[in-house]
């Protein structure tokens, strides 16, 4: 099912993995300032929510509940990274 | 007549755990924690862990928790610096009490006035502190670091930064002074390392024409690297602090979420459930990335 899902939407998952990997790579880079890292944590949340909504819209399975799930998951992960940066 | 069966507290807890973490009919085959309310609750738990840490740091329960820098000592920094210099076929730097006093005063000034810069808000340069200490220099430099957890980690970061490295392996420096200070800067626990480099005015090594009179590492570089963590583990004894417990707490929450998502995905696959919910696979990809970030992120900064 996992492979079927990826096989059916290769571009979607390629975009997701690329966005996430680039964000994390920048987080761990020694040449990025703290302020940029805070912005990156917000970007990651927005990117994920946007990806989820776009993906489900393409599949015509978008509902308010699904959109809310992606927004909350994105916000939660942004929050975790933001708070981690504090220490 | 409708009878309501009384449940024992044990059964209630089991039912709550099952409802929260396992998919079944009562939660529409989706664990409650993955519902919007559940995700919001996880966010509240994360904030609660963060607030707990802030309180522990504000009202210290443990001694020596500020900045976790017991692993950084001026002697260890000097030893490491001289190892780097020897590897570059340079003479070791000599400890200088006047430069150390200047470094100490510079660090205290930074903590007291809450600035993170080579130049103070009133325009005092590192050279002013050196001059006040009575050290007359022909060449001088400054490296700054804050919130590193070990000498090895800090040195790795300095050596990875071209401007800081240039100071460390500068051919013309003869003396150094180092200060390690703990305190709070803008309300946050902070550990500062101030290293001043210098060459006395009458020194023979200072007469090269291409030398800059004063040099300091002018770029700010955030350090978050796996390599630095590895050197920390190798080089220093582990000290558990509230920050470690905070990270462990956050990682536990994320690991639980990852476990629930994975189980839910496999369960839906096995039972061929048709649900209009978010993609567990996408959530798992994001979670793994965030867990990796939390594990590898080791904040410290250079200036």
mmCIF file of C-alpha atoms in Angstrom:
data_model
loop_
_atom_site.group_PDB
_atom_site.id
_atom_site.type_symbol
_atom_site.label_atom_id
_atom_site.label_comp_id
_atom_site.label_asym_id
_atom_site.label_seq_id
_atom_site.Cartn_x
_atom_site.Cartn_y
_atom_site.Cartn_z
ATOM 1 C CA UNK A 1 0.000 0.000 0.000
ATOM 2 C CA UNK A 2 2.883 2.342 0.854
ATOM 3 C CA UNK A 3 4.611 1.655 -2.453
ATOM 4 C CA UNK A 4 1.308 1.838 -4.276
ATOM 5 C CA UNK A 5 0.676 5.239 -2.710
ATOM 6 C CA UNK A 6 4.133 6.493 -3.717
ATOM 7 C CA UNK A 7 3.830 4.925 -7.180
ATOM 8 C CA UNK A 8 0.466 6.618 -7.744
ATOM 9 C CA UNK A 9 1.745 10.043 -6.667
ATOM 10 C CA UNK A 10 5.512 10.082 -7.296
ATOM 11 C CA UNK A 11 5.705 13.825 -7.947
ATOM 12 C CA UNK A 12 3.770 14.664 -4.798
ATOM 13 C CA UNK A 13 6.039 12.619 -2.573
ATOM 14 C CA UNK A 14 9.174 13.801 -4.380
ATOM 15 C CA UNK A 15 8.159 17.404 -3.647
ATOM 16 C CA UNK A 16 7.377 16.545 -0.015
ATOM 17 C CA UNK A 17 10.643 14.701 0.606
ATOM 18 C CA UNK A 18 12.679 17.387 -1.220
ATOM 19 C CA UNK A 19 11.085 20.209 0.774
ATOM 20 C CA UNK A 20 11.558 18.419 4.081
ATOM 21 C CA UNK A 21 15.145 17.326 3.342
ATOM 22 C CA UNK A 22 16.188 20.818 2.181
ATOM 23 C CA UNK A 23 14.623 22.403 5.287
ATOM 24 C CA UNK A 24 16.332 19.946 7.645
ATOM 25 C CA UNK A 25 19.633 20.287 5.776
ATOM 26 C CA UNK A 26 19.481 24.059 6.242
ATOM 27 C CA UNK A 27 18.624 23.636 9.931
ATOM 28 C CA UNK A 28 21.711 21.558 10.505
ATOM 29 C CA UNK A 29 23.968 23.766 8.404
ATOM 30 C CA UNK A 30 26.562 25.690 10.413
ATOM 31 C CA UNK A 31 26.279 28.655 8.050
ATOM 32 C CA UNK A 32 22.655 29.556 8.750
ATOM 33 C CA UNK A 33 21.863 32.190 11.351
ATOM 34 C CA UNK A 34 19.481 31.609 14.240
ATOM 35 C CA UNK A 35 16.934 34.086 12.857
ATOM 36 C CA UNK A 36 16.856 32.218 9.555
ATOM 37 C CA UNK A 37 16.341 28.955 11.414
ATOM 38 C CA UNK A 38 13.288 30.359 13.189
ATOM 39 C CA UNK A 39 11.904 31.405 9.805
ATOM 40 C CA UNK A 40 12.697 27.952 8.417
ATOM 41 C CA UNK A 41 10.709 26.284 11.193
ATOM 42 C CA UNK A 42 7.694 28.390 10.189
ATOM 43 C CA UNK A 43 8.302 27.653 6.503
ATOM 44 C CA UNK A 44 8.350 23.910 7.166
ATOM 45 C CA UNK A 45 4.935 24.089 8.853
ATOM 46 C CA UNK A 46 3.418 26.176 6.063
ATOM 47 C CA UNK A 47 5.015 23.997 3.399
ATOM 48 C CA UNK A 48 3.625 20.826 4.947
ATOM 49 C CA UNK A 49 0.102 22.231 5.335
ATOM 50 C CA UNK A 50 0.182 23.532 1.751
ATOM 51 C CA UNK A 51 1.461 20.191 0.475
ATOM 52 C CA UNK A 52 -1.296 18.261 2.247
ATOM 53 C CA UNK A 53 -4.064 20.524 0.997
ATOM 54 C CA UNK A 54 -2.662 20.475 -2.566
ATOM 55 C CA UNK A 55 -2.264 16.683 -2.520
ATOM 56 C CA UNK A 56 -5.812 16.010 -1.342
ATOM 57 C CA UNK A 57 -7.245 18.629 -3.668
ATOM 58 C CA UNK A 58 -5.643 16.827 -6.598
ATOM 59 C CA UNK A 59 -7.175 13.569 -5.393
ATOM 60 C CA UNK A 60 -10.506 15.347 -4.867
ATOM 61 C CA UNK A 61 -10.556 14.119 -1.284
ATOM 62 C CA UNK A 62 -10.063 17.458 0.437
ATOM 63 C CA UNK A 63 -12.330 18.210 3.370
ATOM 64 C CA UNK A 64 -12.126 20.750 6.181
ATOM 65 C CA UNK A 65 -11.149 18.001 8.607
ATOM 66 C CA UNK A 66 -8.304 16.770 6.375
ATOM 67 C CA UNK A 67 -7.020 20.324 5.813
ATOM 68 C CA UNK A 68 -7.178 20.951 9.564
ATOM 69 C CA UNK A 69 -5.170 17.777 10.197
ATOM 70 C CA UNK A 70 -2.342 18.981 7.932
ATOM 71 C CA UNK A 71 -2.401 22.508 9.331
ATOM 72 C CA UNK A 72 -2.232 21.193 12.908
ATOM 73 C CA UNK A 73 0.494 18.670 12.103
ATOM 74 C CA UNK A 74 2.529 21.398 10.347
ATOM 75 C CA UNK A 75 1.999 23.815 13.242
ATOM 76 C CA UNK A 76 2.957 21.148 15.772
ATOM 77 C CA UNK A 77 6.204 20.352 13.997
ATOM 78 C CA UNK A 78 7.021 24.066 13.586
ATOM 79 C CA UNK A 79 6.405 24.507 17.308
ATOM 80 C CA UNK A 80 8.675 21.581 18.210
ATOM 81 C CA UNK A 81 11.549 22.900 16.093
ATOM 82 C CA UNK A 82 11.006 26.499 17.246
ATOM 83 C CA UNK A 83 11.113 25.487 20.904
ATOM 84 C CA UNK A 84 14.120 23.241 20.316
ATOM 85 C CA UNK A 85 15.978 26.223 18.862
ATOM 86 C CA UNK A 86 15.341 28.109 22.107
ATOM 87 C CA UNK A 87 17.769 25.792 23.871
ATOM 88 C CA UNK B 1 -34.916 0.333 31.822
ATOM 89 C CA UNK B 2 -31.413 1.300 30.898
ATOM 90 C CA UNK B 3 -28.581 0.078 33.042
ATOM 91 C CA UNK B 4 -25.228 1.743 33.159
ATOM 92 C CA UNK B 5 -22.356 -0.549 34.033
ATOM 93 C CA UNK B 6 -19.828 0.866 36.492
ATOM 94 C CA UNK B 7 -16.263 0.552 35.253
ATOM 95 C CA UNK B 8 -13.292 0.143 37.535
ATOM 96 C CA UNK B 9 -10.585 2.879 37.353
ATOM 97 C CA UNK B 10 -8.239 0.309 35.776
ATOM 98 C CA UNK B 11 -10.753 -0.377 33.018
ATOM 99 C CA UNK B 12 -11.303 3.326 32.484
ATOM 100 C CA UNK B 13 -7.589 3.934 32.022
ATOM 101 C CA UNK B 14 -7.301 0.985 29.643
ATOM 102 C CA UNK B 15 -10.289 2.281 27.683
ATOM 103 C CA UNK B 16 -8.816 5.801 27.550
ATOM 104 C CA UNK B 17 -5.431 4.500 26.379
ATOM 105 C CA UNK B 18 -7.087 2.342 23.755
ATOM 106 C CA UNK B 19 -9.269 5.249 22.574
ATOM 107 C CA UNK B 20 -6.295 7.612 22.434
ATOM 108 C CA UNK B 21 -3.648 5.437 20.838
ATOM 109 C CA UNK B 22 -5.328 2.528 19.031
ATOM 110 C CA UNK B 23 -7.723 2.518 16.085
ATOM 111 C CA UNK B 24 -11.093 0.839 16.628
ATOM 112 C CA UNK B 25 -14.793 1.316 16.004
ATOM 113 C CA UNK B 26 -15.355 3.794 18.830
ATOM 114 C CA UNK B 27 -12.858 6.268 17.396
ATOM 115 C CA UNK B 28 -13.871 5.609 13.782
ATOM 116 C CA UNK B 29 -10.771 3.478 13.219
ATOM 117 C CA UNK B 30 -8.477 6.437 13.812
ATOM 118 C CA UNK B 31 -6.694 6.919 17.178
ATOM 119 C CA UNK B 32 -7.981 10.016 18.978
ATOM 120 C CA UNK B 33 -4.453 11.471 19.173
ATOM 121 C CA UNK B 34 -4.453 11.786 15.367
ATOM 122 C CA UNK B 35 -7.758 13.668 15.335
ATOM 123 C CA UNK B 36 -7.511 17.500 15.307
ATOM 124 C CA UNK B 37 -8.334 17.647 19.029
ATOM 125 C CA UNK B 38 -5.634 15.081 19.736
ATOM 126 C CA UNK B 39 -3.007 16.965 17.734
ATOM 127 C CA UNK B 40 -3.940 20.174 19.535
ATOM 128 C CA UNK B 41 -3.510 18.292 22.837
ATOM 129 C CA UNK B 42 -0.035 17.126 21.746
ATOM 130 C CA UNK B 43 0.864 20.765 21.002
ATOM 131 C CA UNK B 44 -0.306 21.712 24.517
ATOM 132 C CA UNK B 45 1.851 18.922 25.998
ATOM 133 C CA UNK B 46 4.895 20.186 24.041
ATOM 134 C CA UNK B 47 4.315 23.748 25.290
ATOM 135 C CA UNK B 48 3.842 22.420 28.848
ATOM 136 C CA UNK B 49 7.206 20.623 28.671
ATOM 137 C CA UNK B 50 8.791 23.832 27.415
ATOM 138 C CA UNK B 51 7.235 25.936 30.188
ATOM 139 C CA UNK B 52 8.393 23.366 32.784
ATOM 140 C CA UNK B 53 11.946 23.738 31.544
ATOM 141 C CA UNK B 54 11.707 27.523 31.592
ATOM 142 C CA UNK B 55 10.504 27.342 35.218
ATOM 143 C CA UNK B 56 13.282 24.938 36.219
ATOM 144 C CA UNK B 57 15.856 27.256 34.666
ATOM 145 C CA UNK B 58 14.281 30.314 36.262
ATOM 146 C CA UNK B 59 14.145 28.682 39.711
ATOM 147 C CA UNK B 60 17.169 26.392 39.458
ATOM 148 C CA UNK B 61 16.618 23.077 41.188
ATOM 149 C CA UNK B 62 19.883 21.694 39.932
ATOM 150 C CA UNK B 63 23.158 23.510 40.484
ATOM 151 C CA UNK B 64 25.295 24.449 37.483
ATOM 152 C CA UNK B 65 22.539 24.153 34.930
ATOM 153 C CA UNK B 66 23.157 27.445 33.217
ATOM 154 C CA UNK B 67 24.752 26.841 29.877
ATOM 155 C CA UNK B 68 25.977 23.314 30.740
ATOM 156 C CA UNK B 69 29.534 24.425 30.256
ATOM 157 C CA UNK B 70 31.421 22.587 32.946
ATOM 158 C CA UNK B 71 33.165 20.773 30.142
ATOM 159 C CA UNK B 72 34.665 24.023 28.839
ATOM 160 C CA UNK B 73 37.640 25.364 30.739
ATOM 161 C CA UNK B 74 40.213 27.965 29.673
ATOM 162 C CA UNK B 75 43.003 25.399 30.082
ATOM 163 C CA UNK B 76 41.232 22.889 27.848
ATOM 164 C CA UNK B 77 40.609 25.582 25.215
ATOM 165 C CA UNK B 78 44.287 26.564 25.249
ATOM 166 C CA UNK B 79 45.372 22.916 24.931
ATOM 167 C CA UNK B 80 43.074 22.343 21.958
ATOM 168 C CA UNK B 81 44.116 25.585 20.284
ATOM 169 C CA UNK B 82 47.775 24.653 20.632
ATOM 170 C CA UNK B 83 47.119 21.185 19.211
ATOM 171 C CA UNK B 84 45.559 22.866 16.158
ATOM 172 C CA UNK B 85 48.546 25.208 15.881
ATOM 173 C CA UNK B 86 51.044 22.374 16.176
ATOM 174 C CA UNK B 87 49.232 20.523 13.402
ATOM 175 C CA UNK B 88 49.776 23.644 11.297
ATOM 176 C CA UNK B 89 53.492 23.793 12.253
ATOM 177 C CA UNK B 90 53.012 26.907 14.369
ATOM 178 C CA UNK B 91 54.456 27.732 17.760
ATOM 179 C CA UNK B 92 52.017 27.228 20.665
ATOM 180 C CA UNK B 93 50.359 30.309 22.143
ATOM 181 C CA UNK B 94 51.483 31.357 25.601
ATOM 182 C CA UNK B 95 48.982 32.007 28.373
ATOM 183 C CA UNK B 96 48.869 35.692 29.256
ATOM 184 C CA UNK B 97 47.240 36.910 32.469
ATOM 185 C CA UNK B 98 46.619 40.426 31.156
ATOM 186 C CA UNK B 99 44.801 39.126 28.070
ATOM 187 C CA UNK B 100 42.834 36.735 30.304
ATOM 188 C CA UNK B 101 41.799 39.661 32.498
ATOM 189 C CA UNK B 102 40.729 41.582 29.392
ATOM 190 C CA UNK B 103 38.745 38.545 28.163
ATOM 191 C CA UNK B 104 37.085 38.229 31.572
ATOM 192 C CA UNK B 105 36.137 41.922 31.594
ATOM 193 C CA UNK B 106 34.821 41.750 28.031
ATOM 194 C CA UNK B 107 32.676 38.696 28.880
ATOM 195 C CA UNK B 108 31.313 40.312 32.051
ATOM 196 C CA UNK B 109 30.467 43.444 30.093
ATOM 197 C CA UNK B 110 28.582 41.359 27.508
ATOM 198 C CA UNK B 111 26.567 39.543 30.168
ATOM 199 C CA UNK B 112 25.821 42.661 32.204
ATOM 200 C CA UNK B 113 24.758 44.758 29.224
ATOM 201 C CA UNK B 114 23.188 41.885 27.291
ATOM 202 C CA UNK B 115 24.918 42.249 23.933
ATOM 203 C CA UNK B 116 26.339 39.585 21.646
ATOM 204 C CA UNK B 117 28.838 41.457 19.510
ATOM 205 C CA UNK B 118 32.492 42.326 19.178
ATOM 206 C CA UNK B 119 31.691 45.984 19.756
ATOM 207 C CA UNK B 120 29.698 47.069 22.824
ATOM 208 C CA UNK B 121 26.565 49.230 22.463
ATOM 209 C CA UNK B 122 28.653 52.245 23.562
ATOM 210 C CA UNK B 123 31.278 51.525 20.907
ATOM 211 C CA UNK B 124 33.997 49.823 22.973
ATOM 212 C CA UNK B 125 36.123 47.506 20.846
ATOM 213 C CA UNK B 126 37.926 44.383 22.112
ATOM 214 C CA UNK B 127 41.150 46.406 21.868
ATOM 215 C CA UNK B 128 39.873 48.823 24.481
ATOM 216 C CA UNK B 129 39.599 45.976 26.999
ATOM 217 C CA UNK B 130 43.103 44.798 26.058
ATOM 218 C CA UNK B 131 44.496 48.301 26.496
ATOM 219 C CA UNK B 132 42.764 48.651 29.880
ATOM 220 C CA UNK B 133 44.435 45.452 31.067
ATOM 221 C CA UNK B 134 47.842 47.015 30.389
ATOM 222 C CA UNK B 135 48.829 44.681 27.545
ATOM 223 C CA UNK B 136 50.468 46.723 24.790
ATOM 224 C CA UNK B 137 49.979 44.914 21.537
ATOM 225 C CA UNK B 138 51.081 45.232 17.971
ATOM 226 C CA UNK B 139 48.554 42.681 16.704
ATOM 227 C CA UNK B 140 45.386 41.519 18.407
ATOM 228 C CA UNK B 141 42.346 39.396 17.690
ATOM 229 C CA UNK B 142 39.177 38.096 19.300
ATOM 230 C CA UNK B 143 37.067 34.942 18.959
ATOM 231 C CA UNK B 144 33.715 34.588 20.705
ATOM 232 C CA UNK B 145 31.485 31.580 21.267
ATOM 233 C CA UNK B 146 28.375 31.007 23.312
ATOM 234 C CA UNK B 147 26.315 28.073 24.540
ATOM 235 C CA UNK B 148 28.555 25.247 23.452
ATOM 236 C CA UNK B 149 28.528 22.098 25.512
ATOM 237 C CA UNK B 150 32.166 21.088 25.288
ATOM 238 C CA UNK B 151 35.557 22.430 24.325
ATOM 239 C CA UNK B 152 35.823 19.954 21.450
ATOM 240 C CA UNK B 153 32.471 21.011 20.042
ATOM 241 C CA UNK B 154 33.397 24.679 20.229
ATOM 242 C CA UNK B 155 36.806 24.133 18.671
ATOM 243 C CA UNK B 156 35.229 22.150 15.819
ATOM 244 C CA UNK B 157 32.918 25.092 15.154
ATOM 245 C CA UNK B 158 35.738 27.631 15.288
ATOM 246 C CA UNK B 159 37.887 25.567 12.956
ATOM 247 C CA UNK B 160 34.949 25.189 10.540
ATOM 248 C CA UNK B 161 34.577 28.957 10.336
ATOM 249 C CA UNK B 162 37.240 30.531 8.078
ATOM 250 C CA UNK B 163 37.487 33.772 10.073
ATOM 251 C CA UNK B 164 37.784 32.084 13.469
ATOM 252 C CA UNK B 165 40.216 29.541 12.075
ATOM 253 C CA UNK B 166 42.329 32.396 10.701
ATOM 254 C CA UNK B 167 42.726 33.766 14.234
ATOM 255 C CA UNK B 168 43.587 30.350 15.701
ATOM 256 C CA UNK B 169 46.275 29.553 13.135
ATOM 257 C CA UNK B 170 47.497 33.117 12.709
ATOM 258 C CA UNK B 171 51.279 33.029 12.324
ATOM 259 C CA UNK B 172 51.889 36.275 14.203
ATOM 260 C CA UNK B 173 50.055 35.702 17.469
ATOM 261 C CA UNK B 174 52.233 34.840 20.449
ATOM 262 C CA UNK B 175 49.917 35.181 23.476
ATOM 263 C CA UNK B 176 46.344 34.404 24.363
ATOM 264 C CA UNK B 177 43.903 34.970 27.206
ATOM 265 C CA UNK B 178 40.690 32.991 27.633
ATOM 266 C CA UNK B 179 37.641 33.484 29.831
ATOM 267 C CA UNK B 180 34.649 31.175 30.272
ATOM 268 C CA UNK B 181 31.661 32.908 31.865
ATOM 269 C CA UNK B 182 28.245 31.658 32.910
ATOM 270 C CA UNK B 183 25.257 33.897 33.376
ATOM 271 C CA UNK B 184 22.048 35.027 31.778
ATOM 272 C CA UNK B 185 21.848 37.116 28.652
ATOM 273 C CA UNK B 186 18.484 38.682 27.841
ATOM 274 C CA UNK B 187 16.843 36.266 30.262
ATOM 275 C CA UNK B 188 18.389 33.125 28.769
ATOM 276 C CA UNK B 189 21.002 30.917 30.403
ATOM 277 C CA UNK B 190 24.214 31.657 28.576
ATOM 278 C CA UNK B 191 27.784 30.465 28.574
ATOM 279 C CA UNK B 192 30.276 32.777 26.945
ATOM 280 C CA UNK B 193 33.790 31.964 25.834
ATOM 281 C CA UNK B 194 35.963 34.969 25.056
ATOM 282 C CA UNK B 195 39.401 34.374 23.600
ATOM 283 C CA UNK B 196 41.767 37.256 22.944
ATOM 284 C CA UNK B 197 44.919 36.881 20.903
ATOM 285 C CA UNK B 198 47.861 39.226 20.919
ATOM 286 C CA UNK B 199 51.476 39.887 20.222
ATOM 287 C CA UNK B 200 53.445 42.305 22.414
ATOM 288 C CA UNK B 201 54.547 45.502 20.749
ATOM 289 C CA UNK B 202 58.235 44.705 21.065
ATOM 290 C CA UNK B 203 57.884 41.126 19.809
ATOM 291 C CA UNK B 204 59.912 40.020 16.798
ATOM 292 C CA UNK B 205 57.004 38.123 15.288
ATOM 293 C CA UNK B 206 54.947 41.281 14.934
ATOM 294 C CA UNK B 207 57.043 43.001 12.323
ATOM 295 C CA UNK B 208 55.661 41.459 9.155
ATOM 296 C CA UNK B 209 54.272 44.232 6.906
ATOM 297 C CA UNK B 210 51.161 42.376 5.736
ATOM 298 C CA UNK B 211 49.755 42.027 9.216
ATOM 299 C CA UNK B 212 46.440 43.597 10.108
ATOM 300 C CA UNK B 213 46.700 45.535 13.349
ATOM 301 C CA UNK B 214 43.530 44.062 14.766
ATOM 302 C CA UNK B 215 41.482 41.150 13.656
ATOM 303 C CA UNK B 216 38.385 39.461 14.838
ATOM 304 C CA UNK B 217 36.083 36.891 13.439
ATOM 305 C CA UNK B 218 33.343 39.003 12.003
ATOM 306 C CA UNK B 219 30.853 36.447 10.819
ATOM 307 C CA UNK B 220 28.139 34.971 12.954
ATOM 308 C CA UNK B 221 27.723 31.271 12.354
ATOM 309 C CA UNK B 222 25.170 29.016 13.948
ATOM 310 C CA UNK B 223 26.453 25.572 14.666
ATOM 311 C CA UNK B 224 24.173 22.594 14.437
ATOM 312 C CA UNK B 225 26.015 19.559 13.283
ATOM 313 C CA UNK B 226 26.188 15.876 13.839
ATOM 314 C CA UNK B 227 29.959 15.992 13.733
ATOM 315 C CA UNK B 228 29.962 18.363 16.658
ATOM 316 C CA UNK B 229 27.742 16.038 18.660
ATOM 317 C CA UNK B 230 30.112 13.178 17.971
ATOM 318 C CA UNK B 231 33.077 15.150 19.222
ATOM 319 C CA UNK B 232 31.080 16.081 22.318
ATOM 320 C CA UNK B 233 30.461 12.433 23.124
ATOM 321 C CA UNK B 234 34.068 11.521 22.536
ATOM 322 C CA UNK B 235 35.654 14.369 24.344
ATOM 323 C CA UNK B 236 33.624 15.212 27.391
ATOM 324 C CA UNK B 237 31.870 13.648 30.302
ATOM 325 C CA UNK B 238 28.104 13.661 30.023
ATOM 326 C CA UNK B 239 26.283 15.924 32.417
ATOM 327 C CA UNK B 240 22.501 15.568 32.600
ATOM 328 C CA UNK B 241 20.765 18.915 32.778
ATOM 329 C CA UNK B 242 17.131 20.055 32.481
ATOM 330 C CA UNK B 243 17.792 20.741 28.794
ATOM 331 C CA UNK B 244 18.582 17.045 28.289
ATOM 332 C CA UNK B 245 15.357 16.090 30.060
ATOM 333 C CA UNK B 246 13.469 18.600 27.904
ATOM 334 C CA UNK B 247 14.807 17.045 24.711
ATOM 335 C CA UNK B 248 14.078 13.547 26.031
ATOM 336 C CA UNK B 249 10.488 14.632 26.791
ATOM 337 C CA UNK B 250 9.958 16.134 23.341
ATOM 338 C CA UNK B 251 11.497 13.078 21.666
ATOM 339 C CA UNK B 252 9.244 10.768 23.698
ATOM 340 C CA UNK B 253 6.144 12.670 22.546
ATOM 341 C CA UNK B 254 7.318 12.528 18.917
ATOM 342 C CA UNK B 255 8.209 8.822 19.197
ATOM 343 C CA UNK B 256 4.723 8.021 20.574
ATOM 344 C CA UNK B 257 3.155 9.944 17.695
ATOM 345 C CA UNK B 258 5.371 8.097 15.207
ATOM 346 C CA UNK B 259 4.440 4.729 16.725
ATOM 347 C CA UNK B 260 0.700 5.510 16.624
ATOM 348 C CA UNK B 261 0.922 6.710 13.011
ATOM 349 C CA UNK B 262 2.829 3.610 11.916
ATOM 350 C CA UNK B 263 0.423 1.237 13.682
ATOM 351 C CA UNK B 264 -2.579 3.096 12.273
ATOM 352 C CA UNK B 265 -1.142 2.953 8.745
ATOM 353 C CA UNK B 266 -0.454 -0.803 8.952
ATOM 354 C CA UNK B 267 -3.840 -1.458 10.552
ATOM 355 C CA UNK B 268 -5.664 0.457 7.810
ATOM 356 C CA UNK B 269 -3.647 -1.436 5.205
ATOM 357 C CA UNK B 270 -4.404 -4.862 6.715
ATOM 358 C CA UNK B 271 -8.099 -4.191 7.216
ATOM 359 C CA UNK B 272 -8.359 -2.345 3.876
ATOM 360 C CA UNK B 273 -10.100 0.549 5.595
ATOM 361 C CA UNK B 274 -11.377 3.407 3.460
ATOM 362 C CA UNK B 275 -11.075 6.652 5.430
ATOM 363 C CA UNK B 276 -10.931 10.228 4.318
ATOM 364 C CA UNK B 277 -8.087 11.339 6.553
ATOM 365 C CA UNK B 278 -4.599 12.784 6.139
ATOM 366 C CA UNK B 279 -1.861 10.580 4.697
ATOM 367 C CA UNK B 280 -0.076 8.739 7.467
ATOM 368 C CA UNK B 281 2.920 8.213 5.177
ATOM 369 C CA UNK B 282 3.335 11.979 4.742
ATOM 370 C CA UNK B 283 2.978 12.538 8.497
ATOM 371 C CA UNK B 284 5.631 9.857 9.128
ATOM 372 C CA UNK B 285 8.070 11.462 6.653
ATOM 373 C CA UNK B 286 7.656 14.823 8.410
ATOM 374 C CA UNK B 287 7.971 13.303 11.887
ATOM 375 C CA UNK B 288 11.155 11.393 11.049
ATOM 376 C CA UNK B 289 12.667 14.617 9.695
ATOM 377 C CA UNK B 290 11.718 16.563 12.823
ATOM 378 C CA UNK B 291 12.989 13.825 15.165
ATOM 379 C CA UNK B 292 16.294 13.876 13.245
ATOM 380 C CA UNK B 293 16.482 17.650 13.658
ATOM 381 C CA UNK B 294 15.794 17.538 17.405
ATOM 382 C CA UNK B 295 18.384 14.771 17.830
ATOM 383 C CA UNK B 296 21.098 16.517 15.856
ATOM 384 C CA UNK B 297 20.418 20.150 16.699
ATOM 385 C CA UNK B 298 23.041 21.370 19.111
ATOM 386 C CA UNK B 299 22.800 25.087 19.381
ATOM 387 C CA UNK B 300 25.787 27.260 19.922
ATOM 388 C CA UNK B 301 26.942 30.345 18.130
ATOM 389 C CA UNK B 302 30.157 32.010 17.117
ATOM 390 C CA UNK B 303 31.074 35.593 16.592
#
